[in-house]
């Protein structure tokens, strides 16, 4: 064999093995597993594995919580589940519409689970489908098709309890906050809160809904009875109030800063240049997301 070909094959084998081996899941409480996504931008290599994903094992059913930013990531999650339990997957729950949480859904379709989300999620996915196919085709199976972006067939208006056998999940849909389709999941016996992107730790929060609504959701969640919180981004924490505090502070800086710019007649471009800069040193991937956040907050708060 030509040495170059042999080297390429060896490298391909090592990379393949590494990808499977590095899809780590950690048991944060009995039968409650979390995969922590990477800290890279949405247009960088590895962007299809940036969200935290999870699954909860009952005696009768497994529930998956978010499926990753590609069908490939969804398959890796499914393999990780299969390596830990033979209990069937009955539910695939999405915490919101964003691409890094839902594109892996297709990897679970042939297990015939119920796909679960907030009552607003089907419309949000329908509205995003063409955009996802256009911009994230490489993260779907070829040929990329909107039919592979799986929307929920079971929705939650406000709250719902799901029984996995021997344990329950409490689901809660939120008014517009991080997005207009946010849903949180609490594992009742283990007191584990899957916050979805209502909680960013370390990486700057990305506002795609309502800054006021998000602040209110944080105030409710940070005083919940949860003992462990799984953010949408960043490390799992056992101090729930402390985990939410930096995000609360950042969103308050957005609200205060934007209100001041509006009160003094400053246009949106001035607000984008000024607001939130005191928070810059505290967050990863700050610049792009902060500019976007200020523009969303400005459009919300100028109507006050
Ligand atoms: Zn999100």
Coordinates of N, CA and C in Angstrom, one line a residue, residues 98-181:
X98 N -34.1 26.5 18.4 CA -32.8 26.8 17.8 C -32.2 25.5 17.2
X99 N -31.4 25.8 16.2 CA -30.9 24.7 15.3 C -30.1 23.7 16.1
X100 N -29.3 24.2 17.0 CA -28.4 23.3 17.7 C -29.1 22.4 18.7
X101 N -30.4 22.5 18.9 CA -31.2 21.7 19.8 C -32.1 20.7 19.1
X102 N -32.4 21.0 17.8 CA -33.4 20.2 17.1 C -33.0 19.4 15.9
X103 N -31.9 19.7 15.3 CA -31.6 19.0 14.0 C -31.3 17.6 14.2
X104 N -30.9 17.1 15.4 CA -30.7 15.7 15.6 C -32.0 14.9 15.8
X105 N -33.1 15.6 15.8 CA -34.4 14.8 16.0 C -34.6 13.7 15.0
X106 N -34.1 13.9 13.7 CA -34.4 12.9 12.7 C -33.7 11.6 13.0
X107 N -32.6 11.6 13.8 CA -31.9 10.4 14.2 C -32.7 9.5 15.1
X108 N -33.8 10.0 15.7 CA -34.6 9.3 16.6 C -36.0 8.8 16.0
X109 N -36.2 9.3 14.8 CA -37.6 9.1 14.2 C -38.0 7.6 14.1
X110 N -37.1 6.8 13.7 CA -37.5 5.4 13.6 C -37.7 4.6 14.9
X111 N -37.3 5.3 16.0 CA -37.7 4.7 17.3 C -39.1 5.0 17.7
X112 N -39.8 5.8 16.9 CA -41.2 6.2 17.0 C -41.5 6.8 18.4
X113 N -40.7 7.7 18.9 CA -41.0 8.4 20.2 C -42.1 9.4 19.9
X114 N -42.7 9.9 21.0 CA -43.4 11.2 20.9 C -42.4 12.3 20.9
X115 N -42.6 13.2 19.9 CA -41.7 14.4 19.9 C -42.5 15.5 20.7
X116 N -41.9 16.1 21.7 CA -42.6 17.0 22.6 C -41.9 18.4 22.6
X117 N -42.8 19.4 22.6 CA -42.3 20.8 22.8 C -43.3 21.7 23.2
X118 N -43.0 22.9 23.4 CA -44.0 24.0 23.8 C -45.0 24.1 22.7
X119 N -46.2 24.5 23.1 CA -47.3 24.7 22.1 C -46.9 25.6 20.9
X120 N -46.0 26.5 21.2 CA -45.5 27.4 20.1 C -44.5 26.8 19.2
X121 N -43.9 25.7 19.6 CA -42.8 25.1 18.9 C -43.1 24.7 17.4
X122 N -44.2 24.0 17.2 CA -44.4 23.6 15.8 C -44.4 24.7 14.8
X123 N -45.1 25.8 15.2 CA -45.1 27.0 14.3 C -43.7 27.6 14.1
X124 N -42.9 27.6 15.2 CA -41.6 28.1 15.2 C -40.7 27.3 14.2
X125 N -40.8 26.0 14.3 CA -40.0 25.1 13.4 C -40.5 25.3 12.0
X126 N -41.8 25.3 11.8 CA -42.3 25.6 10.4 C -41.7 26.8 9.8
X127 N -41.7 27.9 10.6 CA -41.2 29.2 10.2 C -39.7 29.1 9.9
X128 N -39.0 28.2 10.5 CA -37.5 28.1 10.4 C -37.0 27.1 9.4
X129 N -37.9 26.3 8.9 CA -37.5 25.1 8.1 C -36.7 25.5 6.9
X130 N -37.2 26.4 6.1 CA -36.5 26.7 4.9 C -35.1 27.3 5.2
X131 N -35.1 28.1 6.2 CA -33.8 28.7 6.6 C -32.8 27.7 7.0
X132 N -33.3 26.7 7.8 CA -32.4 25.6 8.3 C -31.9 24.8 7.1
X133 N -32.7 24.5 6.2 CA -32.3 23.7 5.0 C -31.3 24.5 4.2
X134 N -31.5 25.8 4.1 CA -30.6 26.6 3.2 C -29.2 26.8 3.9
X135 N -29.2 27.0 5.2 CA -28.0 27.3 5.9 C -27.3 26.2 6.6
X136 N -28.0 25.1 6.9 CA -27.5 24.0 7.6 C -27.6 22.6 6.9
X137 N -27.6 22.7 5.5 CA -27.8 21.5 4.7 C -26.8 20.4 5.1
X138 N -25.6 20.8 5.3 CA -24.6 19.8 5.6 C -24.8 19.1 7.0
X139 N -25.7 19.6 7.8 CA -25.9 19.0 9.1 C -27.1 18.1 9.0
X140 N -27.8 18.0 7.8 CA -28.8 17.0 7.6 C -28.3 15.9 6.7
X141 N -29.0 14.8 6.6 CA -28.7 13.8 5.7 C -28.9 14.3 4.2
X142 N -28.1 13.9 3.3 CA -28.2 14.3 1.9 C -29.3 13.4 1.2
X143 N -30.1 14.0 0.3 CA -30.2 15.5 0.1 C -31.0 16.1 1.2
X144 N -30.5 17.3 1.6 CA -31.2 18.0 2.7 C -32.6 18.3 2.4
X145 N -33.5 18.0 3.3 CA -34.9 18.2 3.1 C -35.6 18.7 4.4
X146 N -36.5 19.6 4.1 CA -37.3 20.2 5.3 C -38.0 19.1 6.0
X147 N -38.3 18.0 5.3 CA -39.1 16.9 6.0 C -38.2 16.3 7.1
X148 N -36.9 16.4 7.1 CA -36.1 15.9 8.1 C -35.9 16.8 9.3
X149 N -36.6 17.9 9.3 CA -36.6 18.8 10.5 C -37.9 18.5 11.2
X150 N -37.7 17.7 12.3 CA -38.9 17.1 12.9 C -39.5 18.0 14.0
X151 N -40.8 18.3 13.8 CA -41.5 19.2 14.8 C -42.2 18.3 15.8
X152 N -42.5 18.9 16.9 CA -43.3 18.0 17.9 C -44.6 17.6 17.4
X153 N -45.0 16.4 17.8 CA -46.4 15.9 17.6 C -47.2 15.9 18.9
X154 N -46.6 16.4 20.0 CA -47.2 16.5 21.3 C -46.7 17.8 21.9
X155 N -47.7 18.7 22.2 CA -47.2 20.0 22.7 C -47.8 20.3 24.1
X156 N -47.0 21.2 24.8 CA -47.3 21.6 26.1 C -47.8 23.1 26.2
X157 N -49.0 23.3 26.6 CA -49.5 24.7 26.7 C -48.8 25.4 27.8
X158 N -48.9 24.9 29.0 CA -48.3 25.5 30.2 C -47.4 24.5 31.0
X159 N -48.1 23.5 31.6 CA -47.3 22.5 32.3 C -47.8 21.1 32.0
X160 N -47.0 20.1 32.1 CA -47.4 18.7 31.9 C -46.4 17.8 32.7
X161 N -46.9 16.7 33.1 CA -46.1 15.7 33.8 C -46.0 14.5 32.9
X162 N -44.8 14.0 32.7 CA -44.5 12.8 31.9 C -44.0 11.7 32.8
X163 N -44.6 10.5 32.7 CA -44.2 9.4 33.5 C -43.3 8.4 32.7
X164 N -42.1 8.2 33.2 CA -41.1 7.4 32.6 C -41.1 6.0 33.2
X165 N -42.0 5.7 34.1 CA -41.9 4.5 34.9 C -41.0 4.7 36.1
X166 N -41.6 4.8 37.3 CA -40.8 4.9 38.5 C -40.3 6.3 38.7
X167 N -40.5 7.2 37.8 CA -40.1 8.6 37.9 C -40.8 9.5 36.9
X168 N -40.9 10.8 37.3 CA -41.7 11.7 36.4 C -40.8 12.9 36.0
X169 N -41.2 13.5 34.9 CA -40.6 14.7 34.5 C -41.7 15.8 34.5
X170 N -41.4 17.0 35.0 CA -42.3 18.1 35.0 C -41.9 19.1 33.9
X171 N -42.8 19.3 32.9 CA -42.4 20.1 31.8 C -43.2 21.5 32.0
X172 N -42.5 22.6 31.6 CA -43.1 23.9 31.7 C -42.8 24.7 30.5
X173 N -43.8 25.2 29.8 CA -43.6 26.1 28.7 C -43.6 27.5 29.2
X174 N -42.8 28.4 28.7 CA -42.6 29.8 29.2 C -43.1 30.8 28.2
X175 N -43.6 31.9 28.7 CA -43.9 33.0 27.8 C -42.6 33.5 27.2
X176 N -42.7 34.2 26.1 CA -41.5 34.6 25.3 C -40.3 35.0 26.2
X177 N -39.2 34.4 26.0 CA -38.0 34.8 26.8 C -36.7 34.6 26.0
X178 N -36.0 33.5 26.1 CA -34.8 33.3 25.2 C -35.3 33.3 23.7
X179 N -36.4 32.5 23.5 CA -37.1 32.5 22.2 C -38.6 32.6 22.5
X180 N -39.5 32.3 21.5 CA -40.9 32.2 21.8 C -41.4 30.8 22.0
X181 N -40.4 29.9 22.2 CA -40.8 28.4 22.3 C -40.0 27.7 23.4

